[in-house]
Coordinates of C-alpha atoms in Angstrom, one line a residue:
M1 CA 0.2 0.2 0.0
G2 CA 1.6 3.5 0.7
R3 CA 5.0 4.7 0.4
S4 CA 6.8 6.0 3.9
S5 CA 10.2 6.8 1.9
T6 CA 10.0 10.6 0.1
P7 CA 11.5 10.7 -3.0
G8 CA 13.3 14.1 -3.1
E9 CA 13.6 15.6 -0.1
G10 CA 11.5 18.5 1.0
T11 CA 9.4 18.2 -2.4
R12 CA 5.9 16.8 -1.2
P13 CA 4.3 15.7 2.5
R14 CA 4.8 12.3 4.1
V15 CA 2.2 10.0 3.7
R16 CA 0.7 7.4 5.9
H17 CA 0.5 4.1 5.0
A18 CA -3.3 3.9 3.0
G19 CA -6.0 1.5 4.0
Q20 CA -4.5 1.8 8.0
L21 CA -7.7 2.4 10.3
G22 CA -8.3 3.7 13.7
W23 CA -9.9 6.9 14.0
D24 CA -13.3 7.7 13.0
D25 CA -12.6 12.0 12.6
D26 CA -13.2 13.3 9.5
L27 CA -10.8 13.0 7.1
Y28 CA -10.6 16.6 5.6
A29 CA -11.0 18.2 9.4
D30 CA -8.7 20.9 10.5
G31 CA -5.0 19.5 12.1
P32 CA -3.2 16.1 13.0
A33 CA -5.9 13.0 13.0
P34 CA -5.5 11.3 16.5
G35 CA -3.9 8.2 15.8
R36 CA -3.2 6.8 12.1
G37 CA -5.4 7.5 9.4
A38 CA -6.0 6.7 5.8
G39 CA -4.9 10.4 5.1
A40 CA -1.7 11.9 5.4
D41 CA -0.8 13.9 8.4
R42 CA 0.7 16.8 6.5
E43 CA 2.9 19.8 7.8
G44 CA 4.4 23.2 5.8
P45 CA 3.9 24.8 3.2
G46 CA 1.6 23.3 0.2
H47 CA -0.8 21.5 2.9
G48 CA -4.3 22.4 1.5
G49 CA -6.1 22.9 4.7
R50 CA -5.1 25.8 7.3
R51 CA -2.4 24.7 10.4
R52 CA -3.6 25.4 13.8
G53 CA -2.5 29.4 14.9
T54 CA -1.9 30.3 11.4
S55 CA -2.2 33.9 10.4
H56 CA -5.3 35.5 8.9
R57 CA -2.6 38.2 7.7
H58 CA -2.6 37.1 4.1
G59 CA -6.8 37.1 3.5
K60 CA -8.4 36.8 0.0
R61 CA -5.0 38.1 -2.2
G62 CA -2.7 35.2 -0.4
K63 CA -5.2 32.6 -0.3
R64 CA -5.2 33.3 -4.3
R65 CA -1.4 33.0 -4.4
I66 CA -1.3 29.8 -2.3
L67 CA -4.3 28.7 -4.9
R68 CA -2.0 29.7 -8.2
W69 CA 1.1 28.4 -6.5
V70 CA -0.7 24.4 -5.6
A71 CA -2.7 24.3 -9.4
Y72 CA 1.2 24.6 -10.9
V73 CA 2.3 21.9 -8.6
L74 CA -0.4 19.6 -9.5
A75 CA 0.1 20.5 -13.1
L76 CA 3.8 18.9 -13.0
V77 CA 2.2 16.2 -10.6
I78 CA -0.6 15.0 -13.0
L79 CA 1.4 15.8 -15.8
G80 CA 4.4 14.6 -15.0
G81 CA 6.7 17.7 -15.3
A82 CA 10.3 18.7 -14.2
G83 CA 11.8 18.7 -11.0
A84 CA 10.0 17.7 -8.5
G85 CA 6.8 17.2 -10.1
Y86 CA 8.4 14.7 -11.9
L87 CA 9.8 12.6 -9.1
Y88 CA 6.2 12.7 -7.5
Y89 CA 5.0 11.0 -11.0
Q90 CA 7.7 8.7 -11.2
H91 CA 7.1 8.1 -7.9
L92 CA 3.0 7.0 -8.9
N93 CA 3.6 4.8 -11.9
G94 CA 5.7 3.1 -9.9
N95 CA 3.0 2.3 -7.2
L96 CA 0.5 0.9 -10.1
K97 CA 0.8 -3.1 -10.5
K98 CA 0.6 -3.8 -13.9
A99 CA 0.5 -7.3 -15.3
D100 CA -0.6 -8.6 -19.0
L101 CA -4.4 -7.8 -20.3
T102 CA -5.7 -11.5 -21.5
L103 CA -4.1 -14.9 -20.6
G104 CA -6.4 -16.9 -23.0
D105 CA -5.4 -18.5 -25.9
K106 CA -8.3 -16.7 -28.5
K107 CA -7.4 -13.1 -29.8
M108 CA -9.6 -10.5 -29.5
A109 CA -11.5 -8.7 -31.9
D110 CA -10.7 -4.9 -33.1
H111 CA -13.3 -2.7 -32.5
K112 CA -15.4 -2.0 -35.3
A113 CA -15.9 2.0 -35.9
N114 CA -19.0 4.0 -36.2
A115 CA -19.5 6.0 -39.0
A116 CA -17.7 8.8 -37.9
G117 CA -14.6 6.3 -37.0
Q118 CA -14.9 6.2 -33.4
T119 CA -14.5 3.3 -31.1
P120 CA -16.1 2.1 -27.8
L121 CA -14.0 1.3 -25.2
N122 CA -14.1 -1.6 -22.4
I123 CA -12.5 -2.0 -19.2
L124 CA -12.8 -5.3 -16.7
L125 CA -13.2 -3.7 -13.1
I126 CA -12.3 -6.3 -11.0
G127 CA -12.1 -6.6 -7.1
S128 CA -9.8 -9.2 -5.5
D129 CA -10.6 -11.2 -2.0
A130 CA -6.5 -11.7 -1.5
R131 CA -5.3 -12.3 1.7
D132 CA -1.7 -11.8 0.6
S133 CA -1.1 -8.3 3.0
K134 CA -1.8 -7.0 6.5
E135 CA -3.6 -4.6 5.8
N136 CA -5.9 -7.0 4.2
Q137 CA -6.0 -10.7 6.1
K138 CA -7.3 -7.2 8.9
L139 CA -9.8 -6.4 6.4
G140 CA -11.1 -9.7 4.9
G141 CA -11.3 -12.1 8.2
A142 CA -11.1 -15.8 7.2
K143 CA -7.7 -16.8 8.6
E144 CA -8.2 -20.3 6.6
T145 CA -8.0 -18.6 3.4
F146 CA -4.9 -16.5 4.1
G147 CA -2.1 -17.0 1.6
A148 CA -5.0 -18.7 -0.8
P149 CA -5.5 -18.0 -4.3
P150 CA -7.3 -15.1 -4.9
L151 CA -10.9 -14.9 -6.5
A152 CA -12.3 -11.9 -8.1
D153 CA -15.2 -11.4 -6.1
V154 CA -16.7 -8.4 -8.0
Q155 CA -16.6 -7.9 -12.1
M156 CA -18.2 -5.2 -14.1
L157 CA -17.5 -5.1 -17.5
L158 CA -17.4 -1.0 -18.1
H159 CA -19.1 -0.1 -21.7
L160 CA -18.0 3.6 -22.8
S161 CA -20.1 4.5 -25.9
A162 CA -17.7 5.5 -29.4
D163 CA -19.4 8.8 -29.1
R164 CA -18.6 9.1 -25.5
S165 CA -22.9 9.7 -25.0
N166 CA -23.4 7.3 -22.8
M167 CA -22.0 4.7 -20.2
S168 CA -22.8 0.7 -19.4
V169 CA -22.0 -0.8 -16.6
I170 CA -23.1 -5.6 -16.7
S171 CA -21.9 -6.7 -13.1
M172 CA -21.5 -10.9 -13.4
P173 CA -22.5 -12.6 -9.9
R174 CA -19.5 -13.9 -8.2
D175 CA -21.6 -17.1 -8.0
T176 CA -21.7 -17.3 -11.7
L177 CA -21.2 -21.0 -13.0
L178 CA -19.8 -20.7 -16.4
K179 CA -16.5 -22.4 -18.9
I180 CA -13.4 -20.9 -18.3
P181 CA -11.0 -21.3 -20.6
K182 CA -7.6 -22.6 -20.8
C183 CA -5.0 -19.9 -19.4
T184 CA -1.3 -19.1 -19.2
D185 CA 0.5 -17.7 -16.4
P186 CA 2.7 -15.4 -17.7
K187 CA 5.4 -15.3 -14.5
T188 CA 5.2 -19.3 -13.7
H189 CA 4.2 -20.0 -17.2
H190 CA 2.0 -22.7 -15.8
V191 CA -1.1 -23.4 -18.4
Y192 CA -4.3 -24.1 -16.8
S193 CA -6.2 -26.1 -19.0
A194 CA -9.5 -25.1 -19.7
S195 CA -12.8 -26.4 -17.8
T196 CA -14.2 -29.3 -18.5
G197 CA -17.8 -28.5 -16.9
L198 CA -19.0 -25.3 -14.8
A199 CA -17.1 -23.4 -12.7
M200 CA -17.1 -20.4 -10.2
T201 CA -16.5 -17.1 -12.5
N202 CA -14.8 -16.0 -8.9
Q203 CA -11.7 -18.8 -9.4
T204 CA -10.2 -17.1 -12.5
L205 CA -8.4 -14.8 -10.8
G206 CA -6.3 -17.8 -9.7
R207 CA -5.1 -19.2 -12.6
G208 CA -2.7 -16.7 -13.5
G209 CA -4.3 -13.4 -12.3
P210 CA -6.5 -10.5 -14.1
G211 CA -5.7 -11.6 -17.5
C212 CA -7.5 -15.2 -17.2
T213 CA -10.7 -13.3 -16.0
V214 CA -10.7 -11.4 -19.2
A215 CA -9.9 -14.3 -21.3
T216 CA -13.4 -15.7 -19.3
W217 CA -15.2 -12.7 -20.1
Y218 CA -14.3 -12.7 -23.7
E219 CA -14.9 -16.4 -24.2
L220 CA -18.9 -15.8 -22.5
T221 CA -19.6 -12.2 -24.4
G222 CA -17.5 -11.5 -27.3
I223 CA -17.3 -8.5 -26.0
T224 CA -13.5 -6.3 -27.0
I225 CA -11.9 -6.0 -23.6
D226 CA -9.5 -3.2 -24.1
H227 CA -8.2 -2.5 -19.9
F228 CA -8.6 -3.9 -16.7
M229 CA -8.6 -2.7 -13.4
M230 CA -8.3 -4.3 -10.5
I231 CA -8.4 -3.5 -6.3
D232 CA -8.0 -4.9 -3.1
F233 CA -10.0 -5.2 0.0
A234 CA -7.3 -2.1 1.8
G235 CA -7.7 -0.7 -1.9
V236 CA -11.5 0.0 -1.5
V237 CA -10.7 1.4 1.7
S238 CA -7.9 3.6 1.6
M239 CA -10.0 4.8 -1.8
A240 CA -13.0 6.0 -0.2
D241 CA -11.7 7.6 2.3
A242 CA -9.4 10.0 0.5
I243 CA -12.4 10.5 -1.4
G244 CA -14.2 11.4 1.7
G245 CA -17.3 9.0 1.9
V246 CA -19.7 7.5 -0.2
P247 CA -23.4 8.3 1.1
V248 CA -25.7 5.1 0.8
C249 CA -29.1 4.4 2.0
V250 CA -31.1 1.7 3.6
K251 CA -34.6 1.5 4.2
G252 CA -34.4 0.2 7.8
N253 CA -31.7 -1.0 10.5
V254 CA -30.1 -3.3 9.3
Y255 CA -26.8 -5.3 10.7
S256 CA -25.5 -8.4 8.3
H257 CA -24.2 -10.7 11.5
T258 CA -25.7 -14.7 11.7
R259 CA -25.8 -16.6 14.9
D260 CA -23.0 -18.6 13.4
G261 CA -21.0 -15.6 12.7
K262 CA -20.8 -15.0 8.9
G263 CA -22.1 -11.8 7.6
S264 CA -20.1 -8.3 6.7
G265 CA -20.6 -6.9 10.5
L266 CA -22.4 -3.7 8.3
R267 CA -24.0 -2.1 10.6
L268 CA -26.3 1.3 9.9
E269 CA -29.4 3.0 10.9
E270 CA -32.8 3.2 8.1
G271 CA -31.8 6.1 5.6
T272 CA -28.3 7.8 4.3
T273 CA -24.8 7.3 5.3
K274 CA -21.6 8.6 4.9
V275 CA -19.9 5.0 4.3
K276 CA -15.8 5.5 4.4
G277 CA -13.2 3.1 5.7
K278 CA -13.9 0.1 6.8
Q279 CA -17.7 0.4 6.8
A280 CA -17.4 1.3 3.1
L281 CA -15.4 -2.3 2.4
Q282 CA -18.3 -3.9 4.4
W283 CA -21.1 -2.1 2.0
L284 CA -19.7 -3.7 -1.1
R285 CA -19.1 -7.3 1.0
T286 CA -22.9 -7.2 2.3
R287 CA -24.5 -9.8 1.4
Y288 CA -26.4 -11.5 4.4
G289 CA -28.9 -8.6 5.6
F290 CA -30.0 -7.0 1.8
E291 CA -32.4 -8.4 -0.5
D292 CA -32.5 -11.9 -0.7
G293 CA -29.3 -12.9 1.0
T294 CA -27.6 -13.7 -1.9
D295 CA -25.2 -12.5 -4.2
L296 CA -27.8 -10.8 -6.4
G297 CA -28.8 -8.2 -3.3
R298 CA -24.7 -7.5 -3.3
T299 CA -24.4 -6.8 -6.7
H300 CA -27.4 -4.4 -6.8
A301 CA -26.1 -2.3 -3.7
Q302 CA -22.2 -2.4 -5.6
H303 CA -24.1 -0.7 -8.0
M304 CA -26.0 1.9 -5.9
Y305 CA -22.3 2.7 -4.0
M306 CA -20.6 3.2 -7.5
N307 CA -23.6 5.8 -8.7
S308 CA -23.0 7.5 -5.8
M309 CA -19.0 7.4 -5.7
V310 CA -19.1 8.6 -9.1
R311 CA -21.7 11.8 -8.3
E312 CA -19.3 12.5 -5.2
L313 CA -16.1 12.7 -7.7
R314 CA -18.2 14.9 -9.7
K315 CA -19.2 17.2 -7.7
G316 CA -15.6 17.9 -6.7
T317 CA -16.4 19.4 -3.8
K318 CA -13.9 16.9 -1.9
L319 CA -11.3 17.1 -4.4
T320 CA -10.4 21.4 -4.7
D321 CA -7.9 20.5 -1.6
P322 CA -4.2 19.4 -3.7
G323 CA -3.7 17.9 -0.3
K324 CA -6.9 15.5 -0.4
L325 CA -6.0 15.1 -4.5
M326 CA -2.8 13.6 -3.6
D327 CA -4.2 11.5 -1.1
L328 CA -6.6 10.3 -4.0
A329 CA -3.4 9.8 -6.3
E330 CA -1.5 7.7 -4.1
A331 CA -4.5 5.9 -2.8
A332 CA -5.8 4.7 -6.2
T333 CA -2.0 4.0 -7.6
N334 CA -1.3 2.2 -4.6
A335 CA -4.6 0.0 -4.8
L336 CA -4.8 -0.5 -8.2
T337 CA -3.3 -3.7 -10.4
V338 CA -3.6 -2.6 -14.2
D339 CA -2.8 -4.1 -18.1
K340 CA -0.2 -3.1 -19.5
G341 CA -1.0 -0.3 -21.5
L342 CA -2.0 1.3 -18.2
D343 CA 1.2 1.6 -17.3
T344 CA 1.0 5.2 -16.3
V345 CA -0.2 8.0 -14.2
K346 CA -1.2 9.7 -17.4
K347 CA -2.4 7.0 -19.1
L348 CA -5.2 6.9 -16.7
Y349 CA -5.7 10.5 -16.0
D350 CA -6.3 10.6 -20.1
L351 CA -9.0 7.1 -19.2
A352 CA -10.1 9.4 -16.9
G353 CA -10.9 12.5 -18.8
E354 CA -12.7 10.1 -21.8
L355 CA -14.6 8.6 -18.8
K356 CA -16.0 11.6 -17.6
K357 CA -17.5 13.0 -20.9
A358 CA -20.5 10.6 -20.4
P359 CA -23.5 12.3 -18.1
T360 CA -24.0 10.8 -15.0
K361 CA -27.4 10.3 -16.1
R362 CA -26.6 8.4 -18.8
I363 CA -24.7 6.0 -16.8
T364 CA -26.6 2.3 -16.8
M365 CA -25.5 -0.4 -13.9
T366 CA -27.2 -3.5 -14.8
T367 CA -26.9 -7.1 -13.6
M368 CA -26.1 -10.1 -16.3
P369 CA -29.8 -11.4 -16.4
N370 CA -29.6 -14.8 -14.6
V371 CA -31.1 -17.7 -13.5
Y372 CA -30.6 -19.8 -10.6
G373 CA -28.5 -23.6 -11.5
T374 CA -30.8 -26.7 -9.8
G375 CA -29.4 -30.5 -8.4
V376 CA -25.7 -29.9 -7.5
D377 CA -26.0 -26.4 -9.0
K378 CA -28.4 -25.0 -6.7
G379 CA -27.4 -21.9 -5.4
R380 CA -25.5 -20.9 -8.0
V381 CA -27.1 -18.6 -11.5
L382 CA -25.8 -19.9 -14.9
P383 CA -26.4 -16.6 -17.7
K384 CA -30.0 -16.6 -18.5
P385 CA -30.8 -17.6 -22.6
G386 CA -31.9 -15.1 -24.2
D387 CA -31.8 -12.1 -22.1
A388 CA -28.4 -12.4 -21.6
D389 CA -27.0 -12.1 -24.7
Q390 CA -29.3 -9.5 -25.5
L391 CA -27.7 -7.5 -22.9
F392 CA -24.1 -9.4 -24.1
Q393 CA -24.9 -8.3 -27.7
M394 CA -26.5 -4.8 -27.4
V395 CA -23.0 -3.7 -25.8
R396 CA -21.2 -5.4 -28.9
D397 CA -23.2 -3.6 -31.0
D398 CA -22.7 -0.3 -29.0
I399 CA -26.0 0.5 -28.4
P400 CA -26.7 2.0 -24.5
L401 CA -28.8 0.3 -22.0
D402 CA -31.0 3.3 -21.1
G403 CA -32.5 3.3 -24.1
K404 CA -32.4 7.4 -24.4
A405 CA -30.4 7.2 -28.1
S406 CA -31.4 4.7 -29.8
K407 CA -33.7 6.5 -31.7
R408 CA -31.3 6.3 -34.9
K409 CA -32.0 7.4 -38.2
A410 CA -34.5 4.4 -40.1
P411 CA -32.4 2.8 -43.2
T412 CA -32.6 3.7 -46.0
T413 CA -34.3 1.3 -48.5
K414 CA -32.0 -0.1 -51.6
E415 CA -33.1 -1.4 -54.3
P416 CA -31.3 -5.0 -55.3
T417 CA -28.7 -5.2 -58.2
S418 CA -29.6 -8.8 -58.9
P419 CA -32.3 -10.5 -59.4
V420 CA -33.0 -13.0 -56.1
S421 CA -32.0 -16.6 -58.2
E422 CA -28.8 -14.5 -58.7
I423 CA -27.9 -13.3 -55.2
P424 CA -25.2 -15.8 -53.3
V425 CA -26.3 -16.1 -49.7
S426 CA -24.1 -18.0 -46.4
V427 CA -26.4 -19.4 -44.4
R428 CA -24.7 -19.6 -40.5
N429 CA -26.3 -21.1 -37.6
G430 CA -25.3 -19.2 -34.4
T431 CA -28.0 -20.2 -31.9
R432 CA -25.9 -21.0 -29.8
T433 CA -26.3 -19.6 -25.9
T434 CA -24.4 -19.2 -22.9
T435 CA -26.2 -22.4 -21.5
E436 CA -27.9 -23.7 -24.7
Y437 CA -26.3 -25.5 -27.6
P438 CA -26.6 -24.3 -31.1
V439 CA -29.9 -26.6 -32.2
K440 CA -29.0 -28.6 -34.7
G441 CA -30.9 -28.2 -38.5
R442 CA -31.1 -24.7 -38.7
A443 CA -29.1 -23.0 -40.9
T444 CA -30.5 -25.9 -43.2
A445 CA -33.8 -24.7 -42.5
V446 CA -33.4 -21.0 -43.2
Q447 CA -31.7 -22.2 -46.3
E448 CA -34.7 -23.9 -47.2
L449 CA -36.6 -21.1 -46.5
L450 CA -34.6 -18.8 -48.8
T451 CA -34.3 -21.1 -51.7
G452 CA -38.5 -21.8 -51.2
K453 CA -38.4 -17.7 -51.8
G454 CA -36.4 -17.7 -54.6
F455 CA -32.7 -17.4 -53.7
T456 CA -31.8 -20.7 -55.4
Q457 CA -28.1 -19.4 -54.6
A458 CA -28.7 -19.6 -50.6
K459 CA -26.0 -22.5 -49.0
V460 CA -25.2 -23.2 -45.9
N461 CA -21.9 -22.6 -43.9
T462 CA -20.6 -25.1 -41.7
Q463 CA -17.6 -23.6 -40.3
Y464 CA -18.0 -22.9 -36.7
T465 CA -20.4 -20.0 -35.5
E466 CA -20.0 -17.8 -33.1
A467 CA -22.6 -17.5 -31.0
T468 CA -25.2 -14.5 -31.6
A469 CA -28.7 -13.1 -29.5
R470 CA -30.0 -11.6 -32.5
T471 CA -30.6 -12.6 -36.3
G472 CA -28.8 -10.7 -38.7
V473 CA -27.5 -10.0 -42.2
L474 CA -24.1 -8.5 -42.8
F475 CA -22.6 -7.6 -46.3
P476 CA -19.1 -7.1 -47.4
S477 CA -19.1 -3.7 -49.7
V478 CA -21.7 -0.8 -49.8
D479 CA -22.7 -2.2 -53.5
M480 CA -24.2 -5.2 -51.8
E481 CA -26.4 -3.6 -49.6
G482 CA -29.6 -3.7 -51.7
N483 CA -29.1 -7.3 -52.2
A484 CA -29.0 -7.9 -48.5
Q485 CA -31.8 -5.8 -47.5
A486 CA -33.6 -8.1 -50.1
V487 CA -32.6 -11.2 -48.0
A488 CA -34.2 -9.9 -44.7
K489 CA -37.0 -8.5 -46.9
A490 CA -37.5 -12.3 -47.5
L491 CA -37.5 -13.1 -43.9
G492 CA -39.2 -10.5 -42.1
I493 CA -35.8 -9.4 -40.7
P494 CA -35.7 -5.8 -39.5
L495 CA -33.2 -3.5 -41.8
T496 CA -31.4 -2.7 -38.5
A497 CA -30.0 -5.9 -38.7
V498 CA -28.8 -5.6 -42.0
K499 CA -24.9 -4.2 -41.2
K500 CA -21.4 -3.6 -43.5
S501 CA -18.7 -5.8 -42.5
T502 CA -15.3 -6.9 -43.1
D503 CA -15.4 -9.7 -41.4
V504 CA -17.6 -11.2 -43.8
S505 CA -16.5 -12.0 -48.1
G506 CA -20.1 -12.0 -49.4
I507 CA -23.6 -11.7 -47.8
T508 CA -24.0 -13.9 -45.1
L509 CA -27.3 -14.4 -43.0
T510 CA -26.1 -15.7 -39.6
V511 CA -29.7 -17.1 -37.5
G512 CA -29.4 -15.7 -33.7
A513 CA -30.6 -17.3 -30.8
D514 CA -33.7 -15.3 -31.3
W515 CA -34.7 -18.0 -33.8
R516 CA -34.6 -20.9 -32.2
E517 CA -37.7 -22.0 -33.3
S518 CA -38.4 -23.4 -36.8
G519 CA -41.2 -21.2 -38.7
D520 CA -41.0 -17.8 -40.2
Y521 CA -38.9 -15.5 -38.1
H522 CA -40.9 -14.2 -35.6
A523 CA -38.6 -12.8 -32.5
S524 CA -39.7 -9.5 -31.2
S525 CA -38.1 -7.9 -34.0
G526 CA -34.8 -7.7 -33.0
E527 CA -35.5 -5.1 -30.3
E528 CA -32.8 -3.0 -28.7
K529 CA -33.8 -2.5 -25.1
T530 CA -32.3 -3.7 -22.2
P531 CA -34.1 -6.8 -20.7
K532 CA -36.0 -6.3 -17.3
S533 CA -33.9 -9.3 -15.4
A534 CA -30.9 -6.7 -16.0
R535 CA -32.5 -4.3 -13.1
A536 CA -30.8 -1.5 -15.2
L537 CA -30.2 1.3 -12.3
N538 CA -29.3 5.0 -13.6
G539 CA -26.4 7.1 -12.5
D540 CA -28.5 9.8 -11.7
D541 CA -30.8 7.9 -9.1
E542 CA -30.2 9.5 -6.0
T543 CA -33.8 7.9 -4.4
A544 CA -31.7 4.3 -4.9
C545 CA -32.4 2.6 -1.7
M546 CA -32.0 -0.9 -0.4
D547 CA -34.4 -3.5 0.9
I548 CA -33.1 -5.1 4.1
Q549 CA -33.4 -8.9 4.6
P550 CA -36.1 -10.3 7.0
G551 CA -34.7 -10.8 10.5
F552 CA -31.0 -8.5 9.8
G553 CA -32.7 -5.5 11.3
W554 CA -32.1 -3.8 14.9

């Protein structure tokens, strides 16, 4: 965690180890804090807060001069300028831990640019339960797990739209069962074979690191992931302290504790409380006491926390003091493990600038639609057929999950350039879902439908096809668009599902999971709508409040 050494004597204030607990006073009060906290005990010039006994004779002009000086120093710190600022910049870079982006064999596809040449940005956020340090062991408890492989107990895919107008987040519950691909540990070169059956998604982190979690998400969703950011217990505590606390709400008094000693220990009164330090971590880890006492309730609580934290950060009220901003920089860089594409503070700063472009009212938090398992899988969850694929498809297609920007211009109807009998069509079977095998014979059945409508050049493509939630028609060049539309019209497929793609060499019809049954195409018109089962939560919703599980009140 935080470093106690100071590069360049007199160039920066002394910083305490982030994540250490022991006092409950406001992190941003004037003067030194009693005991040790996540903030810094600062002395001398440059401290944003007023020292006790400081004279007021300078007045407003003096304060303005100090602020201008501080702004200059911060510019050096953030942008990596010369001298002391550069030394501190390098210090922050040294705090960051880096790892490979993906440890799987499958190469991730490039993003497809929109009409303006813009591409989306996808970041996998991972919360590790590692108990590999004194701070994490103190916060995480469970002594029997000290030194055990870490688990990826929080997994959220953050999608920033290509035009930067909106942001979507998909959480995968820790208890999700899925297939984990082969991963190779970059340090030991140990090869973890692909799971032969279903395995808990949180086990991915112990198979070489966060790159295996990334590979598993790509295998499941087909969503290209650009970066990952991982944080541990102590990191959550130090970040929450540096921000100044995050407001959360409960609909009744709650105490997360069971008779046999389980629970996070969270104890809150009804209403809104600003949590920080250990209490913030308890909120994020609470299962017993929220909603139905499952990981799904915990995921919903995490969404509320994330939205509230973003609102606090954007208010800026806690970050006007340069000392506190440095606390946040110190806490963040110490807390994070990132992929090698985010190996400097400057890159993180640039990334933050991109994320800030999406207003909070256009942030949508969702949970991967799921169903409970049966038999030996009872108590675990599986991706919900149809709904989960729909959500993944929308993110792949850069479609906002809030529905507000889906009002795109209707496709222009193009006339075919050839008689239907002369239009070659390749038909593929993409009906596989996250829980179901492809329906046998679907490509052949649809090829026969096309032949019956005059498309005698339609052929079945038997090559492996990625699962797709919605049936669609792809074409490689503009001159084929009219012919591709003719294929869609013949089968009742909406023209919004007809798209140009360099991934195909000719007109290609992929039968999706929305057309697993025989007969005419009759799915929900390929609606670009977030499933209700995803429990969408808007980033501007300050009324969000957690339901309390019966038996956990006080």
